[in-house]
Coordinates of N, CA, C and O in Angstrom, one line a residue:
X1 N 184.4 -33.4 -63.3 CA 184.7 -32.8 -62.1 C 186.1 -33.3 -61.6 O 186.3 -34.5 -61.5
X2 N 186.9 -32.5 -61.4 CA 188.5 -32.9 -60.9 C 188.6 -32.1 -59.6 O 188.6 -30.9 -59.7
X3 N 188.9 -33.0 -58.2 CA 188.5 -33.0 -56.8 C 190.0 -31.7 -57.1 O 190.8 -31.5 -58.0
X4 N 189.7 -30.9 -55.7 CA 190.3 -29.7 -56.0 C 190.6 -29.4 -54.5 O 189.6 -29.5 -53.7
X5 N 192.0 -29.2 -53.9 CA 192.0 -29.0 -52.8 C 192.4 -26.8 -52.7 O 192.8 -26.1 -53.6
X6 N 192.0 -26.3 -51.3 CA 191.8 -25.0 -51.7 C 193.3 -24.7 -52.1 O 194.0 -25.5 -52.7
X7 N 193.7 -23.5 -51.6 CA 195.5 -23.1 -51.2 C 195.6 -22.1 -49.9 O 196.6 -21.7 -49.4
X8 N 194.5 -22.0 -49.6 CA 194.7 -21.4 -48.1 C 195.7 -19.9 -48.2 O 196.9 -19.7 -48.1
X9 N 194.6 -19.1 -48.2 CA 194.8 -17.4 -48.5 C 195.7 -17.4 -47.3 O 195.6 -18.5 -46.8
X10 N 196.4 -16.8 -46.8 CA 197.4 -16.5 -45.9 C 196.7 -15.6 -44.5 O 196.6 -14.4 -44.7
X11 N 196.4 -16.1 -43.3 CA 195.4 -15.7 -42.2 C 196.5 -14.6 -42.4 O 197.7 -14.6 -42.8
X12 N 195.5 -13.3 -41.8 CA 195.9 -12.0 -41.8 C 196.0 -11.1 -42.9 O 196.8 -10.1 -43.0
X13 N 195.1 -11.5 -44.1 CA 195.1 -11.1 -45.4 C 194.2 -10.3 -45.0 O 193.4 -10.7 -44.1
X14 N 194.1 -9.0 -45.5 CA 193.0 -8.1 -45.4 C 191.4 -8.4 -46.4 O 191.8 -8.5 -47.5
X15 N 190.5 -8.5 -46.4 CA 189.5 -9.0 -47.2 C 189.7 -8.2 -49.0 O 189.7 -7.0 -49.3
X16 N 189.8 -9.3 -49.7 CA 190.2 -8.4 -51.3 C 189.2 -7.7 -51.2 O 188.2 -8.0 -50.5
X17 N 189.3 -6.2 -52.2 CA 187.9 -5.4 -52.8 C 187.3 -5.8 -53.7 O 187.9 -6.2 -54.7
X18 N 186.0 -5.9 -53.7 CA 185.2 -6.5 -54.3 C 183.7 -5.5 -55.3 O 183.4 -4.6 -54.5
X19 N 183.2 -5.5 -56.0 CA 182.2 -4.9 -57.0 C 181.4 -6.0 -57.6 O 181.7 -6.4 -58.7
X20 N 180.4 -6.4 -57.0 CA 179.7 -7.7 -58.0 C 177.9 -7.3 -58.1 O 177.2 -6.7 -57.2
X21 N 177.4 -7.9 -59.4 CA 176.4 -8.1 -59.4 C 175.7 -9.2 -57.8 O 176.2 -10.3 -57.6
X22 N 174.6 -8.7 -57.1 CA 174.0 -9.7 -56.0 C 172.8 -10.0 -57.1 O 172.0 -9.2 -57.6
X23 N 172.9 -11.3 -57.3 CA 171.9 -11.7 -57.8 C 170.6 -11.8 -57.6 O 169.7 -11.9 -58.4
X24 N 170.5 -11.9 -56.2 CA 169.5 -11.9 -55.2 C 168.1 -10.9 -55.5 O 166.9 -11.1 -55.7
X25 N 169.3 -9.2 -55.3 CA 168.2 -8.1 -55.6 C 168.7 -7.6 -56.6 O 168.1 -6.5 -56.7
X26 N 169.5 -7.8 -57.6 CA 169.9 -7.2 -59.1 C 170.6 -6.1 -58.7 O 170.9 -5.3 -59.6
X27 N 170.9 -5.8 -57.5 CA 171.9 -4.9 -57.4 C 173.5 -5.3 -56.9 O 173.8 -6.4 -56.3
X28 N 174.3 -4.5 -57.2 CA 175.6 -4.3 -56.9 C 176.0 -3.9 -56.2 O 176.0 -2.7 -55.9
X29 N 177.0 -5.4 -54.9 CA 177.4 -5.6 -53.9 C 178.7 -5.1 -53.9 O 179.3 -5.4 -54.9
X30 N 179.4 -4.3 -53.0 CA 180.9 -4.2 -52.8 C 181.4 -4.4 -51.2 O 180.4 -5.0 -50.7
X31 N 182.3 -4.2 -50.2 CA 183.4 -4.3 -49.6 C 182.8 -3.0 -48.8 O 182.6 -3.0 -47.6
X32 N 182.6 -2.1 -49.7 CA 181.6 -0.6 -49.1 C 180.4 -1.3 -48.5 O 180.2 -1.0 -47.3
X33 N 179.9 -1.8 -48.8 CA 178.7 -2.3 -48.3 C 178.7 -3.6 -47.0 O 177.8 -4.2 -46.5
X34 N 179.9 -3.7 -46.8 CA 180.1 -4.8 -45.4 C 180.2 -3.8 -44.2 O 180.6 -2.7 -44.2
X35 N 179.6 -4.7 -43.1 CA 179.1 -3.6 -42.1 C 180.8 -4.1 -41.1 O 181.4 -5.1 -41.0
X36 N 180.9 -2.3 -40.4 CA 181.9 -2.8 -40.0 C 182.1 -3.1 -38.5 O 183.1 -2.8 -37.8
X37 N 181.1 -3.8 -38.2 CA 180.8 -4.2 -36.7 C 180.7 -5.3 -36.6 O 180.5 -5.9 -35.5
X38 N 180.6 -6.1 -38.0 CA 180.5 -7.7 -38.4 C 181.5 -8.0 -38.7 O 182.4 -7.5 -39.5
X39 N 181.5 -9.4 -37.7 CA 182.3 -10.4 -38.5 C 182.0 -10.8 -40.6 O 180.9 -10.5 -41.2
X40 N 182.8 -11.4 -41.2 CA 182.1 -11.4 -42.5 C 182.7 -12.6 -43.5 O 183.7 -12.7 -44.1
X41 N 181.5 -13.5 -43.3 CA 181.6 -14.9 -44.0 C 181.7 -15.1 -45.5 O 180.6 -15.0 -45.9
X42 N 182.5 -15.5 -46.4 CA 182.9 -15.3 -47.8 C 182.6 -16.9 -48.2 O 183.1 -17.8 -47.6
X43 N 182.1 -17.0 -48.8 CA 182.0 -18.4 -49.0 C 181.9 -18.2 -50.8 O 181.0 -17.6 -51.4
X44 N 183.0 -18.8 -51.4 CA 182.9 -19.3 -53.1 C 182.3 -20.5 -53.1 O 182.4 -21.6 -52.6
X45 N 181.3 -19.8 -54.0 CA 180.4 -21.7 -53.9 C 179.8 -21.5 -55.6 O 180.1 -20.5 -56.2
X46 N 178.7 -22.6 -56.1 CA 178.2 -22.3 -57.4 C 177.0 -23.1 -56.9 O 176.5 -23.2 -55.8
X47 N 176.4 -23.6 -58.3 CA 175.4 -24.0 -58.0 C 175.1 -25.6 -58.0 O 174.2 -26.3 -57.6
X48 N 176.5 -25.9 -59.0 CA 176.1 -27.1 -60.2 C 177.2 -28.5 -59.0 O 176.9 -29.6 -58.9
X49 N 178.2 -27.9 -58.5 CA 179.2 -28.8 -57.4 C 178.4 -29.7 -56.5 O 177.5 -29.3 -55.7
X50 N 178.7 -30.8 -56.6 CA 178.0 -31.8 -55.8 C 178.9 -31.6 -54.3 O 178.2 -31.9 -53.4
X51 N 180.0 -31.2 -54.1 CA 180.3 -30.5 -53.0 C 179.5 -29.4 -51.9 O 179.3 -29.6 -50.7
X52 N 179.2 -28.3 -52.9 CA 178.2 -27.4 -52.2 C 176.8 -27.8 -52.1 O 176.0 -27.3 -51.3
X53 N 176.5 -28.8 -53.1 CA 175.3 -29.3 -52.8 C 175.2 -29.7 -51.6 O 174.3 -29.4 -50.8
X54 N 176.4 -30.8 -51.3 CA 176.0 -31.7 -50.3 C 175.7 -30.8 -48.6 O 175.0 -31.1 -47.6
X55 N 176.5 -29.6 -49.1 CA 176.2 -28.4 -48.0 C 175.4 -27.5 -48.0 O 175.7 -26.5 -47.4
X56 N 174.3 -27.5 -48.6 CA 173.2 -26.4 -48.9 C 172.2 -26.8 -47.5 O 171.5 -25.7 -47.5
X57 N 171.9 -27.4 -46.8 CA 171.4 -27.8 -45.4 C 171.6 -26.9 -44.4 O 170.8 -26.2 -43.8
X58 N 173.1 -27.1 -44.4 CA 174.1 -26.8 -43.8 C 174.7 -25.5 -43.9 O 175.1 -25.2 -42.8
X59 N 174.8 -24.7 -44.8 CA 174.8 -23.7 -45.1 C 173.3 -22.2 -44.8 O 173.1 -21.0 -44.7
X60 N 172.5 -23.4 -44.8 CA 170.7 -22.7 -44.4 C 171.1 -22.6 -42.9 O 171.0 -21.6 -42.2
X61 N 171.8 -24.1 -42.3 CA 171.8 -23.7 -40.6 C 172.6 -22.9 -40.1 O 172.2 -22.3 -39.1
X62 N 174.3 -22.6 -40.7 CA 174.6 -21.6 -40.5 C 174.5 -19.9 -40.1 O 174.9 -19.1 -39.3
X63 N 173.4 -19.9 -41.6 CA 173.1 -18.3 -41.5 C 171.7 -18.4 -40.7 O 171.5 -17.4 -39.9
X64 N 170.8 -19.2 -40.7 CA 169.8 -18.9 -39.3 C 170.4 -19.0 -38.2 O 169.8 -18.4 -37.3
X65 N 171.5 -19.4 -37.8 CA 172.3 -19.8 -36.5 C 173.0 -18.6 -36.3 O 173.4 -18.4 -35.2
X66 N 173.2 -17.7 -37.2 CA 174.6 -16.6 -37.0 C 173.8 -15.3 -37.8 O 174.4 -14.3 -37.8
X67 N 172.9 -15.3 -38.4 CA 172.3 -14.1 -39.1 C 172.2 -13.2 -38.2 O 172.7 -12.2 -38.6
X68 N 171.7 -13.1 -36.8 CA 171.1 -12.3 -36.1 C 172.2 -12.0 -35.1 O 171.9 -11.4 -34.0
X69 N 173.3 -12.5 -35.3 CA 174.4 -12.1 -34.7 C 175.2 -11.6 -35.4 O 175.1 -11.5 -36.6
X70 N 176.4 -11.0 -34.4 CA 177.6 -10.1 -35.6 C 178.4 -10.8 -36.6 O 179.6 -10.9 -36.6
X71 N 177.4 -11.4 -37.7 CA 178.3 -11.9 -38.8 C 177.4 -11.9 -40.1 O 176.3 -12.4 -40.2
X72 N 178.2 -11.2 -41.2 CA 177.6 -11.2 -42.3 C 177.9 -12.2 -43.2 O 179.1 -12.6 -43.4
X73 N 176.6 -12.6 -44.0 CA 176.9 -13.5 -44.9 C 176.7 -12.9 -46.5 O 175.9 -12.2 -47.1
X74 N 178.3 -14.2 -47.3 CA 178.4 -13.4 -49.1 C 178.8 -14.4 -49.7 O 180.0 -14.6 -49.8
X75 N 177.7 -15.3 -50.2 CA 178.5 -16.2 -51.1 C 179.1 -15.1 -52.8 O 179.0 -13.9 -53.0
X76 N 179.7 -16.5 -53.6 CA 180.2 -15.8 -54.8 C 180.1 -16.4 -55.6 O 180.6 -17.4 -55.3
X77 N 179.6 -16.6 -56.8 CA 180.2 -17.8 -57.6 C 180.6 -17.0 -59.2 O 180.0 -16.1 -59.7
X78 N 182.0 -17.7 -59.8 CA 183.3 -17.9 -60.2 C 182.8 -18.5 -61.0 O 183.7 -19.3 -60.7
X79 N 182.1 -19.2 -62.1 CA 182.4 -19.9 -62.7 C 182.0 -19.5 -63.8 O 180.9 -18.9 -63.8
X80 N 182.9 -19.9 -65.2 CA 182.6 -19.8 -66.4 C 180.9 -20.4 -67.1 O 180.7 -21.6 -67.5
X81 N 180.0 -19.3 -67.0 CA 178.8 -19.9 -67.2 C 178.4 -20.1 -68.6 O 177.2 -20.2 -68.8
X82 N 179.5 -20.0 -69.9 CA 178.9 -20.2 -71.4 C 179.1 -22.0 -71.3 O 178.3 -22.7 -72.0
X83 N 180.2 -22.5 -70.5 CA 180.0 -24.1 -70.6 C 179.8 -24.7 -69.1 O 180.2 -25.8 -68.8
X84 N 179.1 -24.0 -68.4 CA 178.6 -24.2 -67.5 C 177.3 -23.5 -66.8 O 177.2 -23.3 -65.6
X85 N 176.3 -23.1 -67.9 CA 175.0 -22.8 -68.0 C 174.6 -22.4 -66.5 O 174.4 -21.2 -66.1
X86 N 174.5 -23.7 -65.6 CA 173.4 -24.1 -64.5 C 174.1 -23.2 -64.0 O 173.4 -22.3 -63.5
X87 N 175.3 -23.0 -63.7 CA 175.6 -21.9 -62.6 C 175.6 -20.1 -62.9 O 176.1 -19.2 -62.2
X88 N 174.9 -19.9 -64.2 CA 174.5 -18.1 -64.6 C 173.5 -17.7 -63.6 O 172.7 -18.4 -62.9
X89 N 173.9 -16.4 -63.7 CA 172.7 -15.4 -62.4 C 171.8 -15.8 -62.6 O 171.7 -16.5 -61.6
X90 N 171.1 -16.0 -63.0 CA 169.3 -16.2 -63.3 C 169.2 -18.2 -63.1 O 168.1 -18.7 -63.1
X91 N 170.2 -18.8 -63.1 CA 169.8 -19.9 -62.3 C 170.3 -19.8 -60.6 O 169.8 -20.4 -59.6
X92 N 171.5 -18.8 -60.7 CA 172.1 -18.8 -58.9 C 170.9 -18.3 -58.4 O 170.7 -18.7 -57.3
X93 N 169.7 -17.3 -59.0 CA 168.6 -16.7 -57.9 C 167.9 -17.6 -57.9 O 167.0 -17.5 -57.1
X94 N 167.9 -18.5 -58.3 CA 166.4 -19.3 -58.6 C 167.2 -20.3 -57.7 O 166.3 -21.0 -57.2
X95 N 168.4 -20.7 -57.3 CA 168.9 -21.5 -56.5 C 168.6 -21.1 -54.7 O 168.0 -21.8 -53.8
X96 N 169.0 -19.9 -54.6 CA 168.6 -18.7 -53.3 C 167.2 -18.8 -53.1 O 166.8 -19.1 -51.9
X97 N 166.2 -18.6 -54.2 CA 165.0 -18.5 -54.1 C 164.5 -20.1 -53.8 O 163.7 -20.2 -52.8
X98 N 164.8 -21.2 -54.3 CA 164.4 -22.3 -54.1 C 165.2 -22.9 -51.9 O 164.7 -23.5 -51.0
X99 N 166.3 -22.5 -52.0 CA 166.9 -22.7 -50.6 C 166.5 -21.6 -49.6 O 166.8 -21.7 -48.4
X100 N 165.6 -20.4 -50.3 CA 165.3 -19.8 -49.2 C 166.2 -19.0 -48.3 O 165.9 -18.6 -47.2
X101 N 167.6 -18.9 -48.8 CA 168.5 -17.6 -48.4 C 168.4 -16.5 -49.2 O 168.2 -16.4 -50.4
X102 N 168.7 -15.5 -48.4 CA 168.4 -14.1 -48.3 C 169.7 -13.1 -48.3 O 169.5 -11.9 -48.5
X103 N 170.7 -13.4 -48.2 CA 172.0 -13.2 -48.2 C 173.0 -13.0 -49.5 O 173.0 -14.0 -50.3
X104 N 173.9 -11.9 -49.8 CA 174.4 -11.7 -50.9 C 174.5 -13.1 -52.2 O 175.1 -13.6 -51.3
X105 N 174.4 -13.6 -52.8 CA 175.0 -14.3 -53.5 C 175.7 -13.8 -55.1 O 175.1 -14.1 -56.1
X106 N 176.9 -13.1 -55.2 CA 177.8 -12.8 -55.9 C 178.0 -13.0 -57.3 O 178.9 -13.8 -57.2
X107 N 177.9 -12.8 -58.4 CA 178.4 -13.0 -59.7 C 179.4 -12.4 -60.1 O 179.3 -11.3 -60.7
X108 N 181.1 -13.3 -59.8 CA 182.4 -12.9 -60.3 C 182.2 -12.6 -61.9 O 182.7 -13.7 -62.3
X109 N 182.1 -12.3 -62.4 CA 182.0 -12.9 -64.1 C 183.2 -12.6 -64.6 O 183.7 -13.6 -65.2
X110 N 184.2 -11.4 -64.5 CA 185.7 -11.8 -65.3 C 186.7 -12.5 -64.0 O 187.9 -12.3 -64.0
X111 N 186.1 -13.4 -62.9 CA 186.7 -14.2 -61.9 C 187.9 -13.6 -61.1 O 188.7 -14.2 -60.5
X112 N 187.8 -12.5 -61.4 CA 188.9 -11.6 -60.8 C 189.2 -11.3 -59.5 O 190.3 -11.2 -59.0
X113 N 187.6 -11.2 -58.8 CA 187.4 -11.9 -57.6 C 188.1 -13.3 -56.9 O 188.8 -13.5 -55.9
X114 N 187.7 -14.1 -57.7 CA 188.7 -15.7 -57.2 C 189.8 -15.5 -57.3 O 190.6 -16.1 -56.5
X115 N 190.2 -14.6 -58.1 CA 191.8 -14.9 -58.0 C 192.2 -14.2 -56.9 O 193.0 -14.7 -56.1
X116 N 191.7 -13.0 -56.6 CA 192.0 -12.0 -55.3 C 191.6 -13.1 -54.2 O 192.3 -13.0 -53.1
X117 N 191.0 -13.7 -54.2 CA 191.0 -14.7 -53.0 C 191.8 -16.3 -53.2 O 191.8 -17.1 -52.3
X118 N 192.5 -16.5 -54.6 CA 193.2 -17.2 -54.4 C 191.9 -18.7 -54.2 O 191.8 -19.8 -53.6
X119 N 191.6 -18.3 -54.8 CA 189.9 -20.0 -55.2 C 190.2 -20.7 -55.7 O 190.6 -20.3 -56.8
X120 N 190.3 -21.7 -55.6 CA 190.9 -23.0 -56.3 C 189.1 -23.9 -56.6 O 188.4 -23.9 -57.7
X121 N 188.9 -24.3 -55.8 CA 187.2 -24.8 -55.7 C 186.3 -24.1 -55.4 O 186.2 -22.9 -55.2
X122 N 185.2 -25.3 -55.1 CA 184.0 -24.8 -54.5 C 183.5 -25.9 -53.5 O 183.6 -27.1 -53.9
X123 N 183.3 -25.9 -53.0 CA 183.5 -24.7 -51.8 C 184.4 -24.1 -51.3 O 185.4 -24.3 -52.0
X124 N 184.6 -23.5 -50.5 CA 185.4 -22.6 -50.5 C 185.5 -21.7 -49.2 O 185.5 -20.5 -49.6
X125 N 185.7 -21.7 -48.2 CA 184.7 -20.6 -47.0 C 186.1 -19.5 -46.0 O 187.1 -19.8 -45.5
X126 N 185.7 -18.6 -46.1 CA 186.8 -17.0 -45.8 C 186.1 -16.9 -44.3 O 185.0 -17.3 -44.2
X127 N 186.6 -16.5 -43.3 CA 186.1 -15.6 -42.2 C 187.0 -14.4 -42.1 O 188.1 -14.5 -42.5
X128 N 186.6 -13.0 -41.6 CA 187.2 -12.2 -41.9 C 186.7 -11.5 -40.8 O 185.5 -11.4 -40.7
X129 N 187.5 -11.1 -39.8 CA 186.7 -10.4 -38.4 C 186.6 -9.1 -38.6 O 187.3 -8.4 -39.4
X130 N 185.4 -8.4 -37.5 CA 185.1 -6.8 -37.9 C 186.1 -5.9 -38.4 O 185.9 -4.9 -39.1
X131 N 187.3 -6.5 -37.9 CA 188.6 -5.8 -38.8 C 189.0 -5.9 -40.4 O 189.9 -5.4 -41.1
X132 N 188.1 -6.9 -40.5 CA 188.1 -7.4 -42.2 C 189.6 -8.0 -42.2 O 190.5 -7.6 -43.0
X133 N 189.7 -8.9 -41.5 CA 191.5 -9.6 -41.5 C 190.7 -10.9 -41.3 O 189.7 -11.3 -40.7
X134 N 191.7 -11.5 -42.0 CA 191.5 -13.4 -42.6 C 191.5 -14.1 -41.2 O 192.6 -14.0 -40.8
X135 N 190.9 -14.7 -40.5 CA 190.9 -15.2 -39.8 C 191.0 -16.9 -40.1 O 192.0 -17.6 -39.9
X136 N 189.8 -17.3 -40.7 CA 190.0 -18.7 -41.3 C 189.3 -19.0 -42.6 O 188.3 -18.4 -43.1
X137 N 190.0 -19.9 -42.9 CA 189.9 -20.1 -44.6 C 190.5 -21.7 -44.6 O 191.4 -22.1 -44.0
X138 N 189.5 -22.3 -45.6 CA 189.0 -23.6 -45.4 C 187.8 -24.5 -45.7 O 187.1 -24.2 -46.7
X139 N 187.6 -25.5 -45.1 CA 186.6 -26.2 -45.1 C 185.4 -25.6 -44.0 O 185.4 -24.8 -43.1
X140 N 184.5 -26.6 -44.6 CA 183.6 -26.0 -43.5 C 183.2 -27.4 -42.1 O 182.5 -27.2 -41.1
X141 N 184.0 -28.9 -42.8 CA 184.3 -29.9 -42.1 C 184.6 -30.9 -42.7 O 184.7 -30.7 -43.9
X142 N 184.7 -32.2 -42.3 CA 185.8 -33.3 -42.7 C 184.2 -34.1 -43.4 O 184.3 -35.4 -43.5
X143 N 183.2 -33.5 -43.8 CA 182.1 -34.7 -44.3 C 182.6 -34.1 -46.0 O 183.2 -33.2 -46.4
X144 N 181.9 -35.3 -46.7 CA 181.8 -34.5 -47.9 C 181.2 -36.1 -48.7 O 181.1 -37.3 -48.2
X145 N 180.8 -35.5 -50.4 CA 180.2 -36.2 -50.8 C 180.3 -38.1 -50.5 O 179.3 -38.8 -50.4
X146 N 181.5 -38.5 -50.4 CA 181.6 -39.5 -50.4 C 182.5 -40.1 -49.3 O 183.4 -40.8 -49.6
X147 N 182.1 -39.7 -47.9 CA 182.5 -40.1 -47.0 C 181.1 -40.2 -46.0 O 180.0 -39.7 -46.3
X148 N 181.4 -41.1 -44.8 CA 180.1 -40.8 -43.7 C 180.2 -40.1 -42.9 O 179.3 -39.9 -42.3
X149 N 181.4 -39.3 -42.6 CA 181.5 -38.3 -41.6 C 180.5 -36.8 -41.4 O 180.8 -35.9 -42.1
X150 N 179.2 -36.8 -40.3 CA 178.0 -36.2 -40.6 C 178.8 -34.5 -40.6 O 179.7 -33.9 -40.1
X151 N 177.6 -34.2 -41.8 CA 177.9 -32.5 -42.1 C 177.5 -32.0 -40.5 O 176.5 -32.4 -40.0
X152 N 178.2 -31.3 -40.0 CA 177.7 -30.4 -38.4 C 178.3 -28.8 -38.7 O 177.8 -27.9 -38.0
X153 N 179.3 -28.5 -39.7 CA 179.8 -27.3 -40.3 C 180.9 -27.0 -38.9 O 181.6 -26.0 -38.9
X154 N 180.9 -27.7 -38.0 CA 181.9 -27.8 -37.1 C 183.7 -27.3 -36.9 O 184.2 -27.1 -35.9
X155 N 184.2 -27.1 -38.1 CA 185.4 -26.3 -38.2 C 184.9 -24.5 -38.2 O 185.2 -23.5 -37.5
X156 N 184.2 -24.7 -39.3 CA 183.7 -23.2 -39.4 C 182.8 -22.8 -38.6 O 182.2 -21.7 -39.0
X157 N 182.2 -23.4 -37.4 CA 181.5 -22.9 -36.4 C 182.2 -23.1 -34.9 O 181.6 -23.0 -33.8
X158 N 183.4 -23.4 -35.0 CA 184.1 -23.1 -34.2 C 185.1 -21.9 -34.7 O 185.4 -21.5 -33.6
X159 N 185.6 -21.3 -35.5 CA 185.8 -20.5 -35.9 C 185.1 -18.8 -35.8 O 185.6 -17.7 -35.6
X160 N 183.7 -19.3 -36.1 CA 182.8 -18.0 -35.8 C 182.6 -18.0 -34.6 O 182.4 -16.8 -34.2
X161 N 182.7 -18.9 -33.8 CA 182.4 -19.0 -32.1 C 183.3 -18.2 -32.0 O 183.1 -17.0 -32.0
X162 N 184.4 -18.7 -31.8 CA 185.8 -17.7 -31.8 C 185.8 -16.3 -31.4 O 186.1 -15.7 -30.3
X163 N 185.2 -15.8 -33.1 CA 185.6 -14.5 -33.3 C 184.3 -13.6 -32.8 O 184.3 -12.4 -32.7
X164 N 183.2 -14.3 -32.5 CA 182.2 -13.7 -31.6 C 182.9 -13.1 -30.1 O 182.7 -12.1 -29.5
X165 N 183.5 -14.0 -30.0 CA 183.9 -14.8 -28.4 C 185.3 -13.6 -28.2 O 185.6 -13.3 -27.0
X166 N 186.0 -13.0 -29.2 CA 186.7 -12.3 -29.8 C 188.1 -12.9 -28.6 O 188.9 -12.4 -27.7
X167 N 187.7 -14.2 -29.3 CA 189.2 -15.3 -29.2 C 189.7 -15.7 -30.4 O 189.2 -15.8 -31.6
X168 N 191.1 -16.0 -29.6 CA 191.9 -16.2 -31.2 C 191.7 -17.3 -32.0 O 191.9 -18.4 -31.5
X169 N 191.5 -17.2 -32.9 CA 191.0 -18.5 -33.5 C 192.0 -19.9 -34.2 O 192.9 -19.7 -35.0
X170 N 191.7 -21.2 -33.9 CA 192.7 -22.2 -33.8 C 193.1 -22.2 -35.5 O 192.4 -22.4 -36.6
X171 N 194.6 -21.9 -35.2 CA 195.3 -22.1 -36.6 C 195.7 -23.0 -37.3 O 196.5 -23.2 -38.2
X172 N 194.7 -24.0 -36.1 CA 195.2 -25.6 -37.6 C 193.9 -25.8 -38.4 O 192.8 -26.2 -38.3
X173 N 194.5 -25.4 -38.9 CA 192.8 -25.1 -40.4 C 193.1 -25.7 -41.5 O 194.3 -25.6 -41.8
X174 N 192.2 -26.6 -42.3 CA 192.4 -27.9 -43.0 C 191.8 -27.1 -44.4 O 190.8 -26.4 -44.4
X175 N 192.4 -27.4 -45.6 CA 191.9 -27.1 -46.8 C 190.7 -27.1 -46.8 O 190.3 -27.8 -45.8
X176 N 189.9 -26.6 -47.6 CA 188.5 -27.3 -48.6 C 189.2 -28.1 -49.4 O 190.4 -28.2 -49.7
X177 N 187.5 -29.2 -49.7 CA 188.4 -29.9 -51.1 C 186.7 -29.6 -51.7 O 185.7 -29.5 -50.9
X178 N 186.7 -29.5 -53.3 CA 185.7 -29.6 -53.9 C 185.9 -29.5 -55.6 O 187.0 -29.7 -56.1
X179 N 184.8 -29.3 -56.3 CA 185.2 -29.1 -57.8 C 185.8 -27.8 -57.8 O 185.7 -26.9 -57.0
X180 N 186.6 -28.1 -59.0 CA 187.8 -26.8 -59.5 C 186.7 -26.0 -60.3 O 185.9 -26.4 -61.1
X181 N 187.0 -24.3 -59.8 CA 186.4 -23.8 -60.0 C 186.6 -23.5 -61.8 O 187.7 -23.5 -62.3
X182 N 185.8 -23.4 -62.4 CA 185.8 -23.7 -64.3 C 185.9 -22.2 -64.6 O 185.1 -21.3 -64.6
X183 N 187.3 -22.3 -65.0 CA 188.4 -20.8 -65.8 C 187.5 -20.8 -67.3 O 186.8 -21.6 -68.0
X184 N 187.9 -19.7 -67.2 CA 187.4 -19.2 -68.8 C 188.5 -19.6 -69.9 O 188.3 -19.3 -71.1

């Protein structure tokens, strides 16, 4: 694992187009299919990152917290799964199914996706308002595996407050850091 800071997509990027297997329901998610009255949460994540692990809680509180409000949720995961097995479709559903989200979860497989978002790690998290424009891109807060600072998802939920709130949202926005996402 080599700690991996993001690069921060450029706020006001329009949301890349996207075509992926959802592993969830075996069907095929696109950009067509984001609603356009929603805010829309992008999160690159996998399965195997002790980073996203440490946010899988946290990530559950999010989308019960904001599901029934104007904001859609899509994770992705990017990673080379012939030398990294645990993170293939048929372990990401069984990951959703065991955490009990219901929400896109993405299979980049030629990662062409990451690159259009400019993914360095995992985690990874996009906000993109009903206009599909970058709002914030980032962390989701200053906790992480090996610090005490408590997970609360507090950057990125001031963020979504924001764009609910359909205020502008604070542009000092702090990298992710997590495992580098594994290139083919």
């Amino acid at each position: 694992m080599a700690l991996t800071y993001s690069q921060m997509l450029p706020l006001g990027t329009k949301i890349p187009n996207f075509n992926l297997l959802n592993v969830v329901n075996d069907k095929f998610y696109s950009t067509e299919n984001l609603d356009n009255e929603k805010n829309t949460l992008v999160m690159i994540i996998c399965n195997h990152c002790p980073y996203v692990v440490h946010y899988h809680q946290e990530i559950k509180n999010l989308f019960n917290d904001y599901k029934n409000k104007k904001v859609s949720f899509i994770a992705i995961s990017s990673n080379d799964v012939v030398n990294y097995p645990q993170d293939s479709p048929e372990k990401m559903k069984e990951l959703f199914k065991h955490l009990d989200l219901s929400f896109p979860y993405l299979y980049d497989e030629s990662q062409e996706v990451a690159k259009k978002f400019k993914a360095e790690c995992t985690p990874e998290f996009y906000l993109f308002n009903s206009n599909k424009t970058l709002v914030y891109r980032g962390r989701l807060d200053s906790s992480s595996p090996g610090n005490s600072n408590q997970i609360n998802g507090i950057d990125l939920r001031n963020a979504i407050d924001s764009t609910l709130k359909n205020k502008e949202v604070d542009k000092n926005q702090f990298p992710s850091m997590g495992c580098n996402i594994k290139w083919k």
